[in-house]
Amino acid sequence: PSAHLQTYAQRAEKHANPAAKALLETIERKSSNLCVSVDVTKKADFLRIIDIVGPYVCLVKTHVDIIEDFDSSLIDRLKELSAKHDFLIFEDRKFADIGNTVALQYSSGVHKIASWSHITNAHPVPGPGIVTGLASVGTPLGRGLLLLAEMSTKGNLATGTYTADAVRMARAHRDFVIGFIAMHRMDGIGAQAGEAVEDEDFLILTPGVGLDVKGDSMGQQYRTPREVVLESGCDVIIVGRGIYGKGSDAEVREQAERYRREGWVAYEGRVSP
Ligand code: 6AU
């Protein structure tokens, strides 16, 4: 059957990339396909929210460049929380430059992303050189890359042939590109006639997930975990403001539990209808 009709555990066995395998195993172990996006600007808030949501997530998504009081101790704490709560880390860097530049941005600077982030992402717009550049840093460290094949926002340009070209780019680098930021499954998209793609299993991580509102004032659009996982066949739901934006610690915990449950019920409905 198509990969998304198999269990996460079955799929974990077939993945050679260490980050993809570890993510699928973590999802299975914790019964959670929830990634929380912690888009806050203060170190203390960042760590507090992660400690609260940690038990309910497979993955924590960061934007480290928005943290005002960033220093290397933040990364040490983040790694401790990752071990304590058993989740992987995804720095949502959205690389978008030539290979040589992204290799430097990924390995160096203040943030040294490759040294701590299991997964990162990139826009395919520069062409395959962006994957080669990031892979030169990430592959020796066992990291995984997601290409942005689609986006969640109104009016975005990642559609049609752009999306198909992104999938083709991933197919040419299957050891390092583990999947996509996308709104639905990419199975067979952009394949040439006769090209064997039935066995491919790109992970689909999907932002734009919310249960209480339909969007924001800047073009974000939300769908429910059921629409994303059951109807569109995506693998991981990414939730930001729907969880961390809820106020008290108790409410943040409650929302994390709620989205974990909704995401998991949608998955169970998919693999054993
Ligand atoms: O749930 P939200 O709207 O508060 O946050 C969604 C998060 C943000 C975005 O930077 C990110 O998901 N995102 C992405 C990613 C993950 O690459 C792509 C996209 O198309 N839309 C989107 O919202 O941290």
CSV table of C-alpha atoms and ligand atoms in Angstrom, one decimal:
chain,number,residue,atom,x,y,z
A,1,PRO,CA,0.0,0.0,0.0
A,2,SER,CA,1.0,3.6,-0.4
A,3,ALA,CA,3.3,4.7,2.4
A,4,HIS,CA,0.8,6.8,4.3
A,5,LEU,CA,-1.5,3.8,4.7
A,6,GLN,CA,1.3,2.0,6.6
A,7,THR,CA,2.0,2.6,10.3
A,8,TYR,CA,4.7,5.0,11.4
A,9,ALA,CA,6.6,1.9,12.8
A,10,GLN,CA,6.5,0.1,9.5
A,11,ARG,CA,7.8,3.1,7.7
A,12,ALA,CA,10.6,3.7,10.2
A,13,GLU,CA,12.1,0.4,9.3
A,14,LYS,CA,12.5,1.4,5.7
A,15,HIS,CA,14.1,4.8,6.1
A,16,ALA,CA,17.9,4.9,5.9
A,17,ASN,CA,18.2,8.6,6.8
A,18,PRO,CA,18.9,8.7,10.6
A,19,ALA,CA,16.7,11.8,11.2
A,20,ALA,CA,13.7,10.4,9.3
A,21,LYS,CA,14.0,7.0,11.1
A,22,ALA,CA,14.3,8.7,14.5
A,23,LEU,CA,11.3,10.9,13.8
A,24,LEU,CA,9.1,8.0,12.8
A,25,GLU,CA,10.2,5.9,15.8
A,26,THR,CA,9.6,8.8,18.1
A,27,ILE,CA,6.1,9.4,16.7
A,28,GLU,CA,5.3,5.7,17.2
A,29,ARG,CA,6.8,5.5,20.7
A,30,LYS,CA,4.9,8.6,22.0
A,31,SER,CA,1.8,8.2,19.9
A,32,SER,CA,2.3,11.7,18.8
A,33,ASN,CA,2.5,13.2,15.3
A,34,LEU,CA,2.4,16.7,16.8
A,35,CYS,CA,5.2,19.3,16.2
A,36,VAL,CA,4.9,22.4,18.3
A,37,SER,CA,6.3,25.6,16.8
A,38,VAL,CA,7.6,27.8,19.6
A,39,ASP,CA,7.7,31.2,18.0
A,40,VAL,CA,8.5,33.4,21.1
A,41,THR,CA,11.3,35.9,21.5
A,42,LYS,CA,12.5,35.4,25.1
A,43,LYS,CA,14.7,32.5,26.2
A,44,ALA,CA,12.8,31.9,29.4
A,45,ASP,CA,9.4,31.7,27.6
A,46,PHE,CA,10.9,29.4,25.0
A,47,LEU,CA,12.3,26.9,27.5
A,48,ARG,CA,9.2,27.1,29.7
A,49,ILE,CA,6.8,26.3,26.8
A,50,ILE,CA,9.0,23.5,25.6
A,51,ASP,CA,9.1,21.9,29.1
A,52,ILE,CA,5.3,22.0,29.2
A,53,VAL,CA,4.5,20.7,25.7
A,54,GLY,CA,7.5,18.2,25.6
A,55,PRO,CA,5.6,15.1,26.7
A,56,TYR,CA,3.0,15.5,24.0
A,57,VAL,CA,5.2,16.2,20.9
A,58,CYS,CA,7.5,14.2,18.6
A,59,LEU,CA,9.2,17.3,17.3
A,60,VAL,CA,9.9,20.9,18.5
A,61,LYS,CA,10.2,23.5,15.8
A,62,THR,CA,12.3,26.6,16.4
A,63,HIS,CA,13.0,30.0,14.9
A,64,VAL,CA,16.2,30.6,16.9
A,65,ASP,CA,16.8,33.9,15.0
A,66,ILE,CA,13.8,35.6,16.8
A,67,ILE,CA,15.2,35.0,20.3
A,68,GLU,CA,16.5,38.3,21.6
A,69,ASP,CA,18.6,36.9,24.5
A,70,PHE,CA,20.0,34.0,22.5
A,71,ASP,CA,23.3,32.5,23.7
A,72,SER,CA,24.8,29.0,23.4
A,73,SER,CA,23.4,28.0,26.8
A,74,LEU,CA,20.0,28.1,25.2
A,75,ILE,CA,21.0,25.3,22.9
A,76,ASP,CA,22.4,23.3,25.9
A,77,ARG,CA,19.0,23.6,27.7
A,78,LEU,CA,17.1,22.7,24.5
A,79,LYS,CA,19.2,19.6,24.1
A,80,GLU,CA,18.5,18.7,27.7
A,81,LEU,CA,14.8,19.1,27.2
A,82,SER,CA,15.0,17.0,24.0
A,83,ALA,CA,16.5,14.1,26.0
A,84,LYS,CA,14.2,14.6,29.0
A,85,HIS,CA,11.0,14.5,26.9
A,86,ASP,CA,12.1,12.4,24.0
A,87,PHE,CA,11.6,14.7,21.0
A,88,LEU,CA,13.6,15.8,18.0
A,89,ILE,CA,14.5,19.4,17.0
A,90,PHE,CA,13.6,21.2,13.7
A,91,GLU,CA,15.1,24.6,13.1
A,92,ASP,CA,12.7,26.2,10.6
A,93,ARG,CA,15.5,28.2,8.9
A,94,LYS,CA,14.0,28.2,5.4
A,95,PHE,CA,17.4,28.4,3.6
A,96,ALA,CA,17.1,30.1,0.2
A,97,ASP,CA,20.6,31.0,-1.1
A,98,ILE,CA,23.3,29.4,-3.2
A,99,GLY,CA,24.9,26.2,-2.0
A,100,ASN,CA,28.1,27.8,-0.7
A,101,THR,CA,26.3,30.4,1.3
A,102,VAL,CA,23.7,28.0,2.8
A,103,ALA,CA,26.5,25.6,3.8
A,104,LEU,CA,28.0,28.5,5.9
A,105,GLN,CA,24.7,29.6,7.3
A,106,TYR,CA,23.9,26.0,8.3
A,107,SER,CA,27.3,25.2,9.9
A,108,SER,CA,28.5,28.6,11.3
A,109,GLY,CA,27.5,32.0,12.6
A,110,VAL,CA,26.0,32.5,16.0
A,111,HIS,CA,23.5,29.7,15.8
A,112,LYS,CA,25.5,26.7,14.3
A,113,ILE,CA,22.2,25.1,13.4
A,114,ALA,CA,23.6,21.8,12.0
A,115,SER,CA,25.3,21.0,15.3
A,116,TRP,CA,22.0,20.7,17.2
A,117,SER,CA,19.0,20.6,14.8
A,118,HIS,CA,18.0,17.1,13.5
A,119,ILE,CA,15.9,18.5,10.7
A,120,THR,CA,15.9,21.8,8.8
A,121,ASN,CA,14.2,23.1,5.7
A,122,ALA,CA,14.9,25.0,2.5
A,123,HIS,CA,13.2,26.7,-0.4
A,124,PRO,CA,13.9,24.9,-3.6
A,125,VAL,CA,14.0,28.2,-5.5
A,126,PRO,CA,17.9,28.3,-6.0
A,127,GLY,CA,17.9,24.9,-7.7
A,128,PRO,CA,19.6,21.6,-6.7
A,129,GLY,CA,22.8,23.4,-5.5
A,130,ILE,CA,21.0,24.4,-2.3
A,131,VAL,CA,20.5,20.7,-1.5
A,132,THR,CA,24.2,19.9,-2.3
A,133,GLY,CA,25.4,22.7,-0.1
A,134,LEU,CA,23.3,21.8,2.9
A,135,ALA,CA,24.0,18.1,2.4
A,136,SER,CA,27.8,18.8,2.5
A,137,VAL,CA,27.2,19.9,6.1
A,138,GLY,CA,24.2,17.8,7.2
A,139,THR,CA,24.9,14.3,5.8
A,140,PRO,CA,28.0,13.6,7.8
A,141,LEU,CA,26.0,14.6,10.9
A,142,GLY,CA,23.0,12.4,10.1
A,143,ARG,CA,20.7,15.3,9.6
A,144,GLY,CA,17.6,15.5,7.3
A,145,LEU,CA,16.2,18.2,5.1
A,146,LEU,CA,12.7,19.2,4.1
A,147,LEU,CA,12.0,21.1,1.0
A,148,LEU,CA,9.1,23.6,0.9
A,149,ALA,CA,7.1,22.2,-1.9
A,150,GLU,CA,3.9,24.1,-0.9
A,151,MET,CA,3.1,26.8,1.7
A,152,SER,CA,0.1,27.4,3.9
A,153,THR,CA,-0.4,31.1,3.1
A,154,LYS,CA,-2.9,32.8,0.8
A,155,GLY,CA,-1.4,33.7,-2.6
A,156,ASN,CA,1.8,31.8,-2.2
A,157,LEU,CA,3.7,30.9,-5.4
A,158,ALA,CA,4.7,27.3,-4.5
A,159,THR,CA,2.1,25.6,-6.7
A,160,GLY,CA,1.9,23.6,-9.9
A,161,THR,CA,5.2,23.0,-11.7
A,162,TYR,CA,7.1,24.7,-8.9
A,163,THR,CA,5.8,22.0,-6.5
A,164,ALA,CA,6.5,19.2,-9.0
A,165,ASP,CA,10.0,20.5,-9.6
A,166,ALA,CA,10.6,20.5,-5.8
A,167,VAL,CA,9.6,16.9,-5.6
A,168,ARG,CA,11.9,16.0,-8.5
A,169,MET,CA,14.8,17.8,-6.7
A,170,ALA,CA,14.1,15.7,-3.6
A,171,ARG,CA,14.0,12.5,-5.6
A,172,ALA,CA,17.5,13.2,-6.8
A,173,HIS,CA,18.8,13.5,-3.2
A,174,ARG,CA,16.8,10.9,-1.3
A,175,ASP,CA,19.5,10.2,1.2
A,176,PHE,CA,19.4,13.7,2.6
A,177,VAL,CA,16.0,15.1,1.6
A,178,ILE,CA,13.5,13.3,3.9
A,179,GLY,CA,10.4,15.0,2.9
A,180,PHE,CA,8.5,18.3,2.4
A,181,ILE,CA,6.7,21.1,4.0
A,182,ALA,CA,3.5,20.6,2.1
A,183,MET,CA,-0.3,20.7,2.4
A,184,HIS,CA,-0.9,17.2,1.1
A,185,ARG,CA,1.0,14.1,0.0
A,186,MET,CA,3.4,14.4,-2.9
A,187,ASP,CA,3.3,10.7,-4.0
A,188,GLY,CA,4.2,10.3,-7.7
A,189,ILE,CA,4.1,14.1,-8.4
A,190,GLY,CA,6.4,15.1,-11.2
A,191,ALA,CA,7.4,11.5,-12.0
A,192,GLN,CA,8.5,10.7,-15.5
A,193,ALA,CA,6.6,8.0,-17.4
A,194,GLY,CA,8.0,4.6,-16.3
A,195,GLU,CA,9.9,6.1,-13.4
A,196,ALA,CA,9.6,3.8,-10.4
A,197,VAL,CA,8.4,5.9,-7.5
A,198,GLU,CA,5.9,3.6,-5.8
A,199,ASP,CA,8.3,2.8,-3.0
A,200,GLU,CA,9.2,6.4,-2.1
A,201,ASP,CA,8.1,7.6,1.3
A,202,PHE,CA,8.7,11.3,1.7
A,203,LEU,CA,7.5,12.7,5.1
A,204,ILE,CA,4.9,15.5,4.9
A,205,LEU,CA,5.1,18.0,7.7
A,206,THR,CA,2.3,20.5,7.5
A,207,PRO,CA,1.9,23.9,9.1
A,208,GLY,CA,-1.3,25.9,9.0
A,209,VAL,CA,-3.1,23.8,11.6
A,210,GLY,CA,-5.7,25.2,14.0
A,211,LEU,CA,-8.9,24.1,15.6
A,212,ASP,CA,-10.4,27.4,16.7
A,213,VAL,CA,-9.7,29.9,14.0
A,214,LYS,CA,-9.5,29.8,10.2
A,215,GLY,CA,-6.5,32.2,9.7
A,216,ASP,CA,-4.7,35.4,10.8
A,217,SER,CA,-4.6,38.9,9.5
A,218,MET,CA,-1.4,38.2,7.5
A,219,GLY,CA,-2.5,35.4,5.1
A,220,GLN,CA,-2.0,32.4,7.3
A,221,GLN,CA,-4.7,29.7,6.7
A,222,TYR,CA,-5.6,26.9,9.1
A,223,ARG,CA,-7.0,23.5,8.6
A,224,THR,CA,-7.9,20.9,11.3
A,225,PRO,CA,-5.7,17.9,12.1
A,226,ARG,CA,-8.4,15.7,10.6
A,227,GLU,CA,-8.3,17.5,7.3
A,228,VAL,CA,-4.5,17.5,7.3
A,229,VAL,CA,-3.8,13.9,8.4
A,230,LEU,CA,-6.9,11.9,7.4
A,231,GLU,CA,-8.0,13.7,4.3
A,232,SER,CA,-4.7,15.0,2.9
A,233,GLY,CA,-2.5,12.2,4.1
A,234,CYS,CA,0.1,14.4,5.8
A,235,ASP,CA,2.4,12.9,8.5
A,236,VAL,CA,3.1,15.6,11.1
A,237,ILE,CA,0.9,18.5,12.2
A,238,ILE,CA,2.8,21.7,13.0
A,239,VAL,CA,1.0,24.0,15.5
A,240,GLY,CA,2.2,27.3,16.8
A,241,ARG,CA,-0.1,29.9,18.2
A,242,GLY,CA,-2.9,27.4,18.6
A,243,ILE,CA,-0.8,26.0,21.5
A,244,TYR,CA,1.7,28.4,22.8
A,245,GLY,CA,-0.6,31.4,22.3
A,246,LYS,CA,-3.1,30.3,24.8
A,247,GLY,CA,-1.9,32.1,28.0
A,248,SER,CA,-1.5,30.1,31.2
A,249,ASP,CA,0.8,27.1,31.5
A,250,ALA,CA,-2.2,24.9,32.2
A,251,GLU,CA,-4.0,26.1,29.0
A,252,VAL,CA,-0.8,25.5,27.0
A,253,ARG,CA,-0.6,22.0,28.3
A,254,GLU,CA,-4.3,21.4,27.6
A,255,GLN,CA,-4.0,22.5,24.0
A,256,ALA,CA,-0.9,20.4,23.4
A,257,GLU,CA,-2.8,17.4,24.7
A,258,ARG,CA,-5.8,18.3,22.6
A,259,TYR,CA,-3.8,18.6,19.3
A,260,ARG,CA,-1.8,15.4,20.1
A,261,ARG,CA,-5.1,13.5,20.5
A,262,GLU,CA,-6.7,15.0,17.4
A,263,GLY,CA,-3.7,14.3,15.3
A,264,TRP,CA,-3.4,10.7,16.6
A,265,VAL,CA,-7.1,9.9,16.1
A,266,ALA,CA,-6.9,11.2,12.5
A,267,TYR,CA,-3.8,9.0,11.9
A,268,GLU,CA,-5.6,5.9,13.4
A,269,GLY,CA,-8.5,6.6,11.1
A,270,ARG,CA,-6.2,6.6,8.2
A,271,VAL,CA,-4.2,3.4,8.8
A,272,SER,CA,-7.1,1.4,10.2
A,273,PRO,CA,-10.3,2.8,8.9
B,1,6AU,O1,0.6,27.9,13.8
B,1,6AU,P1,1.2,29.2,13.5
B,1,6AU,O2,0.4,30.0,12.4
B,1,6AU,O3,1.3,30.1,14.7
B,1,6AU,O4,2.7,29.0,13.1
B,1,6AU,C1,3.0,28.3,11.9
B,1,6AU,C2,4.5,28.0,11.9
B,1,6AU,C3,5.3,29.3,11.7
B,1,6AU,C4,5.7,29.4,10.3
B,1,6AU,O5,7.0,30.0,10.1
B,1,6AU,C5,5.7,28.0,9.8
B,1,6AU,O6,4.8,27.3,10.7
B,1,6AU,N1,5.2,27.7,8.4
B,1,6AU,C6,6.0,27.0,7.5
B,1,6AU,C7,7.1,26.2,7.8
B,1,6AU,C8,7.1,25.3,9.0
B,1,6AU,O7,8.1,26.0,7.0
B,1,6AU,C9,5.6,27.0,6.1
B,1,6AU,C10,4.4,27.6,5.7
B,1,6AU,O8,4.0,27.5,4.6
B,1,6AU,N2,3.6,28.1,6.7
B,1,6AU,C11,4.0,28.2,8.0
B,1,6AU,O9,3.2,28.7,8.8
B,1,6AU,O10,6.5,29.1,12.5
